[in-house]
Amino acid sequence: AKSEGRAQIAFATEEFLKDAAMQKRLQRDLAYAIEDEQLHVAFQPIIDLSTGSIAYFESLLRWTHPQFGPIRPDNFIALAEASGDIIPIGRFVLREALANLRHWPESIGVTVNVSALQLGDDMLVSQVGQLLETHEIDPARLTLEITESVLVRNVHSEKIVNEFQAMGVAVALDDFGTGYASMGYLRDHTFEKIKIDKSFVSAMTKPGNSRAIVRAICNLGRDLGALIVAEGIESEADLATTRAAGCTHGQGYLFAKPMPSADVVTFIRTWQRETHA
Ligand code: C2E
Ligand code: CA
Ligand code: CA
Ligand code: CA
């Protein structure tokens, strides 16, 4: 029966994971995942397109299920939100991100994704402040990535975003362009960074309106004083078009896939040698 289950996973992983009974099972198992050390954080570089150097690493959560193997965050973040486990899990990601940051050059920062429930946690601001103090980290090296749906679901989002910015922590508007009211959020909040969703980036090299839209977002970002990060740069063509459109930063498989924390320092060293040779 066990091998049968495996064969099924290999055949249709996403479908299998999204099955209702399976989702219930995953939600139950996730409650033990932290203490059982099944969760870890991978890091993916974000490149400054004007200098070619590494500006940040994005922290991306990974779950290795003891029976089902690696499970993508898209398949379990919503479960953790529903159960409330996202609170301890989010804290874990912040701890890991800042603990790792201490081993990197000071010119490199880290970004952490924050979910709706987490942003609603009254303790979040003071916890981040405490972590920064404990690790003696310049707050400007931390960026919190927040999606529009997070802002929609949190009536106090403006106040919380302001509190982080008052601490010196940067806030990025993630997945820009995929929501319904993106302009309203740019009107009501100040973001240090805007991340353009990869669906626009991958469409830029094809016929259609994406190139004009990305160019307009970049102009808007410049006028608002925000950095513009293009997500999902997979090819040299993606890099050339996003750079030409005015994106200041880029992230994607062309530069590197998310990597285990143990590989980051070596990656930085190799990257610096190759780009500054
Ligand atoms: P996101 O914040 O938009 O993160 C970017 C996603 O794009 C990551 O998927 C990354 O691995 C993937 N990616 C990066 N470069 C490329 C590329 O060139 N091509 C393609 N096709 N994909 C690329 P990942 O790691 O599976 O994460 C999925 C989503 O899960 C994230 O989307 C984020 O919304 C959420 N997530 C991940 N980690 C956390 C976390 O610690 N907390 C919370 N609340 N959400 C998280
Ligand atoms: Ca993100
Ligand atoms: Ca994103
Ligand atoms: Ca996304």
Tab-separated table of C-alpha atoms and ligand atoms in Angstrom:
chain	number	residue	atom	x	y	z
A	1	ALA	CA	0.000	0.000	0.000
A	2	LYS	CA	2.907	2.294	0.810
A	3	SER	CA	4.549	1.890	-2.584
A	4	GLU	CA	1.176	2.386	-4.214
A	5	GLY	CA	0.887	5.759	-2.438
A	6	ARG	CA	4.326	6.745	-3.669
A	7	ALA	CA	3.494	5.829	-7.261
A	8	GLN	CA	0.426	8.026	-7.022
A	9	ILE	CA	2.500	10.982	-5.748
A	10	ALA	CA	5.003	10.642	-8.560
A	11	PHE	CA	2.122	10.555	-11.041
A	12	ALA	CA	0.133	13.613	-9.851
A	13	THR	CA	1.694	15.307	-6.863
A	14	GLU	CA	-0.302	18.529	-6.801
A	15	GLU	CA	-3.616	16.807	-7.396
A	16	PHE	CA	-2.871	14.244	-4.706
A	17	LEU	CA	-1.894	16.937	-2.196
A	18	LYS	CA	-4.998	19.006	-2.900
A	19	ASP	CA	-7.378	16.113	-2.225
A	20	ALA	CA	-9.604	17.015	0.758
A	21	ALA	CA	-8.622	14.033	2.946
A	22	MET	CA	-4.967	14.652	2.174
A	23	GLN	CA	-5.282	18.330	3.102
A	24	LYS	CA	-6.752	17.333	6.465
A	25	ARG	CA	-3.894	14.937	7.016
A	26	LEU	CA	-1.295	17.557	6.068
A	27	GLN	CA	-2.867	20.099	8.388
A	28	ARG	CA	-2.623	17.621	11.275
A	29	ASP	CA	0.973	16.683	10.441
A	30	LEU	CA	2.037	20.317	10.092
A	31	ALA	CA	1.331	20.889	13.789
A	32	TYR	CA	4.347	18.684	14.619
A	33	ALA	CA	6.560	19.773	11.755
A	34	ILE	CA	8.557	22.466	13.580
A	35	GLU	CA	9.480	20.472	16.664
A	36	ASP	CA	10.174	17.435	14.488
A	37	GLU	CA	12.565	19.593	12.404
A	38	GLN	CA	10.776	18.870	9.138
A	39	LEU	CA	10.672	22.572	8.240
A	40	HIS	CA	13.593	24.550	6.960
A	41	VAL	CA	14.184	27.821	5.150
A	42	ALA	CA	15.733	28.057	1.682
A	43	PHE	CA	17.227	31.284	0.339
A	44	GLN	CA	17.054	32.732	-3.178
A	45	PRO	CA	19.208	35.708	-4.246
A	46	ILE	CA	17.738	39.003	-5.476
A	47	ILE	CA	20.163	40.780	-7.785
A	48	ASP	CA	20.741	44.526	-8.169
A	49	LEU	CA	20.388	44.845	-11.950
A	50	SER	CA	22.550	47.980	-12.163
A	51	THR	CA	25.601	46.452	-10.453
A	52	GLY	CA	25.032	42.718	-10.835
A	53	SER	CA	25.675	42.166	-7.133
A	54	ILE	CA	23.481	40.315	-4.623
A	55	ALA	CA	21.212	42.732	-2.760
A	56	TYR	CA	19.072	40.329	-0.677
A	57	PHE	CA	18.048	36.750	-0.238
A	58	GLU	CA	14.351	35.866	-0.017
A	59	SER	CA	13.504	33.352	2.731
A	60	LEU	CA	11.316	30.561	1.348
A	61	LEU	CA	9.796	27.940	3.603
A	62	ARG	CA	10.363	24.250	2.838
A	63	TRP	CA	8.627	21.210	4.349
A	64	THR	CA	10.020	17.727	3.996
A	65	HIS	CA	7.184	15.436	5.027
A	66	PRO	CA	8.463	12.158	6.520
A	67	GLN	CA	6.182	10.134	4.243
A	68	PHE	CA	5.364	12.311	1.255
A	69	GLY	CA	8.672	14.098	0.764
A	70	PRO	CA	9.084	17.777	-0.170
A	71	ILE	CA	5.822	19.753	-0.191
A	72	ARG	CA	5.634	23.189	-1.815
A	73	PRO	CA	4.492	26.085	0.419
A	74	ASP	CA	1.549	26.779	-1.902
A	75	ASN	CA	0.167	23.429	-0.702
A	76	PHE	CA	0.383	24.124	3.031
A	77	ILE	CA	0.595	27.867	3.874
A	78	ALA	CA	-3.207	28.186	3.604
A	79	LEU	CA	-3.606	25.175	5.942
A	80	ALA	CA	-1.284	26.773	8.474
A	81	GLU	CA	-3.275	30.002	8.219
A	82	ALA	CA	-6.526	28.137	8.872
A	83	SER	CA	-5.164	26.224	11.881
A	84	GLY	CA	-3.235	29.165	13.334
A	85	ASP	CA	0.048	27.241	13.056
A	86	ILE	CA	1.285	30.003	10.727
A	87	ILE	CA	2.057	32.054	13.872
A	88	PRO	CA	4.781	29.722	15.258
A	89	ILE	CA	5.847	28.820	11.714
A	90	GLY	CA	6.217	32.476	10.748
A	91	ARG	CA	8.231	33.106	13.891
A	92	PHE	CA	10.462	30.173	12.975
A	93	VAL	CA	11.103	31.646	9.498
A	94	LEU	CA	11.968	35.064	10.978
A	95	ARG	CA	14.355	33.462	13.487
A	96	GLU	CA	16.066	31.405	10.786
A	97	ALA	CA	16.307	34.351	8.391
A	98	LEU	CA	17.932	36.651	10.952
A	99	ALA	CA	20.203	33.953	12.379
A	100	ASN	CA	21.511	33.241	8.868
A	101	LEU	CA	21.851	36.919	7.970
A	102	ARG	CA	24.532	37.291	10.644
A	103	HIS	CA	26.892	35.136	8.551
A	104	TRP	CA	26.489	37.207	5.375
A	105	PRO	CA	28.307	40.401	4.275
A	106	GLU	CA	26.667	43.573	5.619
A	107	SER	CA	25.764	44.759	2.116
A	108	ILE	CA	23.319	41.850	1.760
A	109	GLY	CA	19.838	41.844	3.303
A	110	VAL	CA	17.097	39.279	3.818
A	111	THR	CA	13.385	39.262	2.988
A	112	VAL	CA	10.670	37.341	4.849
A	113	ASN	CA	7.112	36.654	3.641
A	114	VAL	CA	4.419	37.634	6.127
A	115	SER	CA	0.933	36.127	5.977
A	116	ALA	CA	-2.380	37.768	6.887
A	117	LEU	CA	-2.821	36.077	10.269
A	118	GLN	CA	0.775	36.853	11.194
A	119	LEU	CA	0.343	40.535	10.413
A	120	GLY	CA	-2.677	40.493	12.715
A	121	ASP	CA	-0.585	39.079	15.584
A	122	ASP	CA	-0.153	41.875	18.137
A	123	MET	CA	3.215	40.451	19.121
A	124	LEU	CA	4.755	40.561	15.641
A	125	VAL	CA	6.200	44.078	15.775
A	126	SER	CA	7.793	43.630	19.213
A	127	GLN	CA	9.092	40.168	18.282
A	128	VAL	CA	10.812	41.458	15.179
A	129	GLY	CA	12.263	44.323	17.209
A	130	GLN	CA	13.553	41.898	19.827
A	131	LEU	CA	15.107	39.564	17.237
A	132	LEU	CA	16.883	42.485	15.560
A	133	GLU	CA	18.232	43.607	18.905
A	134	THR	CA	19.320	40.128	20.043
A	135	HIS	CA	21.212	39.514	16.818
A	136	GLU	CA	22.427	43.144	16.654
A	137	ILE	CA	21.127	43.551	13.124
A	138	ASP	CA	20.607	46.853	11.308
A	139	PRO	CA	16.799	46.914	10.736
A	140	ALA	CA	17.368	48.239	7.194
A	141	ARG	CA	18.707	44.786	6.255
A	142	LEU	CA	15.289	43.220	6.851
A	143	THR	CA	12.410	43.472	4.359
A	144	LEU	CA	8.961	42.082	5.051
A	145	GLU	CA	7.107	40.948	1.928
A	146	ILE	CA	3.357	41.447	2.103
A	147	THR	CA	0.817	40.564	-0.584
A	148	GLU	CA	-2.236	42.599	-1.377
A	149	SER	CA	-4.517	39.848	-0.040
A	150	VAL	CA	-2.753	40.201	3.318
A	151	LEU	CA	-3.558	43.922	3.355
A	152	VAL	CA	-7.180	43.244	2.329
A	153	ARG	CA	-7.674	40.862	5.226
A	154	ASN	CA	-6.189	43.156	7.843
A	155	VAL	CA	-7.885	46.426	8.769
A	156	HIS	CA	-4.879	47.530	10.840
A	157	SER	CA	-2.373	46.847	8.088
A	158	GLU	CA	-1.576	50.517	7.529
A	159	LYS	CA	-0.725	51.013	11.206
A	160	ILE	CA	1.409	47.859	11.371
A	161	VAL	CA	3.251	48.684	8.149
A	162	ASN	CA	3.949	52.161	9.569
A	163	GLU	CA	5.266	50.669	12.815
A	164	PHE	CA	7.738	48.475	10.967
A	165	GLN	CA	8.892	51.367	8.826
A	166	ALA	CA	9.343	53.524	11.944
A	167	MET	CA	11.666	50.766	13.252
A	168	GLY	CA	13.655	51.028	10.015
A	169	VAL	CA	12.399	47.729	8.552
A	170	ALA	CA	11.560	47.850	4.819
A	171	VAL	CA	8.218	46.646	3.474
A	172	ALA	CA	7.697	45.205	-0.006
A	173	LEU	CA	4.380	44.844	-1.831
A	174	ASP	CA	4.589	41.280	-3.187
A	175	ASP	CA	2.921	39.773	-6.291
A	176	PHE	CA	2.083	43.240	-7.594
A	177	GLY	CA	-0.393	43.233	-10.462
A	178	THR	CA	-2.232	40.032	-9.544
A	179	GLY	CA	-4.770	41.561	-7.133
A	180	TYR	CA	-7.816	43.719	-7.602
A	181	ALA	CA	-6.938	46.995	-5.896
A	182	SER	CA	-3.185	47.396	-6.283
A	183	MET	CA	-3.405	51.142	-6.947
A	184	GLY	CA	-5.405	51.721	-3.771
A	185	TYR	CA	-2.627	50.125	-1.727
A	186	LEU	CA	0.021	52.250	-3.384
A	187	ARG	CA	-2.125	55.288	-2.539
A	188	ASP	CA	-2.553	54.407	1.153
A	189	HIS	CA	0.842	52.899	2.019
A	190	THR	CA	4.453	53.700	1.298
A	191	PHE	CA	6.439	50.662	0.193
A	192	GLU	CA	10.206	50.516	-0.103
A	193	LYS	CA	9.862	47.844	-2.798
A	194	ILE	CA	7.319	46.590	-5.284
A	195	LYS	CA	7.690	43.027	-6.573
A	196	ILE	CA	6.232	42.432	-10.027
A	197	ASP	CA	4.611	39.027	-10.254
A	198	LYS	CA	6.341	36.498	-12.457
A	199	SER	CA	3.268	36.095	-14.673
A	200	PHE	CA	4.027	39.569	-16.097
A	201	VAL	CA	7.730	38.880	-16.389
A	202	SER	CA	7.310	35.632	-18.321
A	203	ALA	CA	4.771	37.294	-20.642
A	204	MET	CA	7.087	40.215	-21.471
A	205	THR	CA	9.038	38.333	-24.117
A	206	LYS	CA	5.797	37.334	-25.859
A	207	PRO	CA	3.341	39.457	-27.858
A	208	GLY	CA	0.817	41.333	-25.725
A	209	ASN	CA	0.618	44.184	-23.255
A	210	SER	CA	2.924	42.912	-20.487
A	211	ARG	CA	5.955	44.872	-21.626
A	212	ALA	CA	4.044	48.183	-21.550
A	213	ILE	CA	2.525	47.315	-18.148
A	214	VAL	CA	5.903	46.482	-16.599
A	215	ARG	CA	7.404	49.680	-18.016
A	216	ALA	CA	4.533	51.683	-16.492
A	217	ILE	CA	4.956	49.969	-13.093
A	218	CYS	CA	8.675	50.792	-13.182
A	219	ASN	CA	7.967	54.470	-13.925
A	220	LEU	CA	5.416	54.531	-11.131
A	221	GLY	CA	7.893	52.907	-8.734
A	222	ARG	CA	10.555	55.450	-9.602
A	223	ASP	CA	8.146	58.348	-8.940
A	224	LEU	CA	7.091	56.762	-5.623
A	225	GLY	CA	10.698	56.186	-4.607
A	226	ALA	CA	10.292	52.390	-4.528
A	227	LEU	CA	12.659	49.738	-5.837
A	228	ILE	CA	11.114	47.463	-8.453
A	229	VAL	CA	11.901	43.760	-8.233
A	230	ALA	CA	11.086	41.547	-11.238
A	231	GLU	CA	10.253	37.994	-10.126
A	232	GLY	CA	10.669	34.850	-12.210
A	233	ILE	CA	13.615	35.841	-14.422
A	234	GLU	CA	14.327	32.518	-16.127
A	235	SER	CA	16.216	33.482	-19.290
A	236	GLU	CA	18.652	36.047	-20.671
A	237	ALA	CA	15.701	37.440	-22.662
A	238	ASP	CA	13.694	37.938	-19.429
A	239	LEU	CA	16.701	39.725	-17.917
A	240	ALA	CA	17.189	42.007	-20.926
A	241	THR	CA	13.503	42.997	-21.140
A	242	THR	CA	13.038	43.633	-17.411
A	243	ARG	CA	16.220	45.692	-17.274
A	244	ALA	CA	15.186	47.693	-20.354
A	245	ALA	CA	11.772	48.308	-18.758
A	246	GLY	CA	13.475	49.905	-15.751
A	247	CYS	CA	13.286	47.172	-13.082
A	248	THR	CA	15.968	47.852	-10.460
A	249	HIS	CA	16.230	44.294	-9.115
A	250	GLY	CA	15.674	40.761	-10.400
A	251	GLN	CA	15.053	37.323	-8.966
A	252	GLY	CA	14.725	33.987	-10.727
A	253	TYR	CA	16.141	30.667	-11.822
A	254	LEU	CA	18.524	32.406	-14.267
A	255	PHE	CA	20.502	33.655	-11.235
A	256	ALA	CA	19.814	30.791	-8.808
A	257	LYS	CA	17.066	28.568	-7.465
A	258	PRO	CA	16.269	28.729	-3.751
A	259	MET	CA	19.162	26.998	-1.935
A	260	PRO	CA	19.703	25.439	1.497
A	261	SER	CA	21.056	27.873	4.092
A	262	ALA	CA	24.334	25.941	4.291
A	263	ASP	CA	25.094	26.804	0.647
A	264	VAL	CA	24.523	30.565	0.874
A	265	VAL	CA	27.948	31.745	2.069
A	266	THR	CA	29.758	29.748	-0.637
A	267	PHE	CA	27.290	31.040	-3.219
A	268	ILE	CA	27.983	34.655	-2.181
A	269	ARG	CA	31.734	34.124	-2.408
A	270	THR	CA	31.533	32.513	-5.851
A	271	TRP	CA	29.147	35.185	-7.121
A	272	GLN	CA	31.376	38.014	-5.925
A	273	ARG	CA	34.422	36.417	-7.535
A	274	GLU	CA	32.634	35.998	-10.861
A	275	THR	CA	30.992	39.427	-11.065
A	276	HIS	CA	33.899	41.482	-9.767
A	277	ALA	CA	36.737	39.634	-11.499
B	1	C2E	P1	6.365	34.221	-3.526
B	1	C2E	O1	6.531	35.018	-2.292
B	1	C2E	O2	5.844	34.919	-4.733
B	1	C2E	O3	7.800	33.579	-3.802
B	1	C2E	C1	8.365	33.396	-5.080
B	1	C2E	C2	8.128	31.995	-5.582
B	1	C2E	O4	8.600	31.914	-6.926
B	1	C2E	C3	8.890	30.921	-4.812
B	1	C2E	O5	8.095	29.729	-4.830
B	1	C2E	C4	10.137	30.726	-5.682
B	1	C2E	O6	10.762	29.466	-5.485
B	1	C2E	C5	9.530	30.845	-7.051
B	1	C2E	N1	10.496	31.241	-8.066
B	1	C2E	C6	11.628	31.969	-7.919
B	1	C2E	N2	12.238	32.173	-9.092
B	1	C2E	C7	11.477	31.559	-10.033
B	1	C2E	C8	11.592	31.415	-11.463
B	1	C2E	O7	12.511	31.903	-12.115
B	1	C2E	N3	10.593	30.712	-12.085
B	1	C2E	C9	9.544	30.169	-11.395
B	1	C2E	N4	8.618	29.493	-12.079
B	1	C2E	N5	9.409	30.288	-10.048
B	1	C2E	C10	10.370	30.980	-9.379
B	1	C2E	P2	7.933	28.849	-3.509
B	1	C2E	O8	9.213	28.791	-2.757
B	1	C2E	O9	7.297	27.564	-3.928
B	1	C2E	O10	6.901	29.676	-2.644
B	1	C2E	C11	5.576	29.859	-3.081
B	1	C2E	C12	4.850	30.870	-2.237
B	1	C2E	O11	4.666	30.397	-0.906
B	1	C2E	C13	5.587	32.192	-2.090
B	1	C2E	O12	5.386	32.956	-3.257
B	1	C2E	C14	4.936	32.752	-0.859
B	1	C2E	O13	3.706	33.352	-1.180
B	1	C2E	C15	4.667	31.501	-0.043
B	1	C2E	N6	5.724	31.355	0.984
B	1	C2E	C16	6.963	30.823	0.886
B	1	C2E	N7	7.623	30.881	2.065
B	1	C2E	C17	6.788	31.499	2.944
B	1	C2E	C18	6.886	31.872	4.339
B	1	C2E	O14	7.911	31.686	5.023
B	1	C2E	N8	5.794	32.482	4.892
B	1	C2E	C19	4.669	32.739	4.166
B	1	C2E	N9	3.647	33.341	4.784
B	1	C2E	N10	4.541	32.404	2.861
B	1	C2E	C20	5.591	31.795	2.252
B	2	CA	CA	7.609	36.791	-1.674
B	3	CA	CA	5.933	37.121	-5.214
B	4	CA	CA	3.336	34.275	-5.288
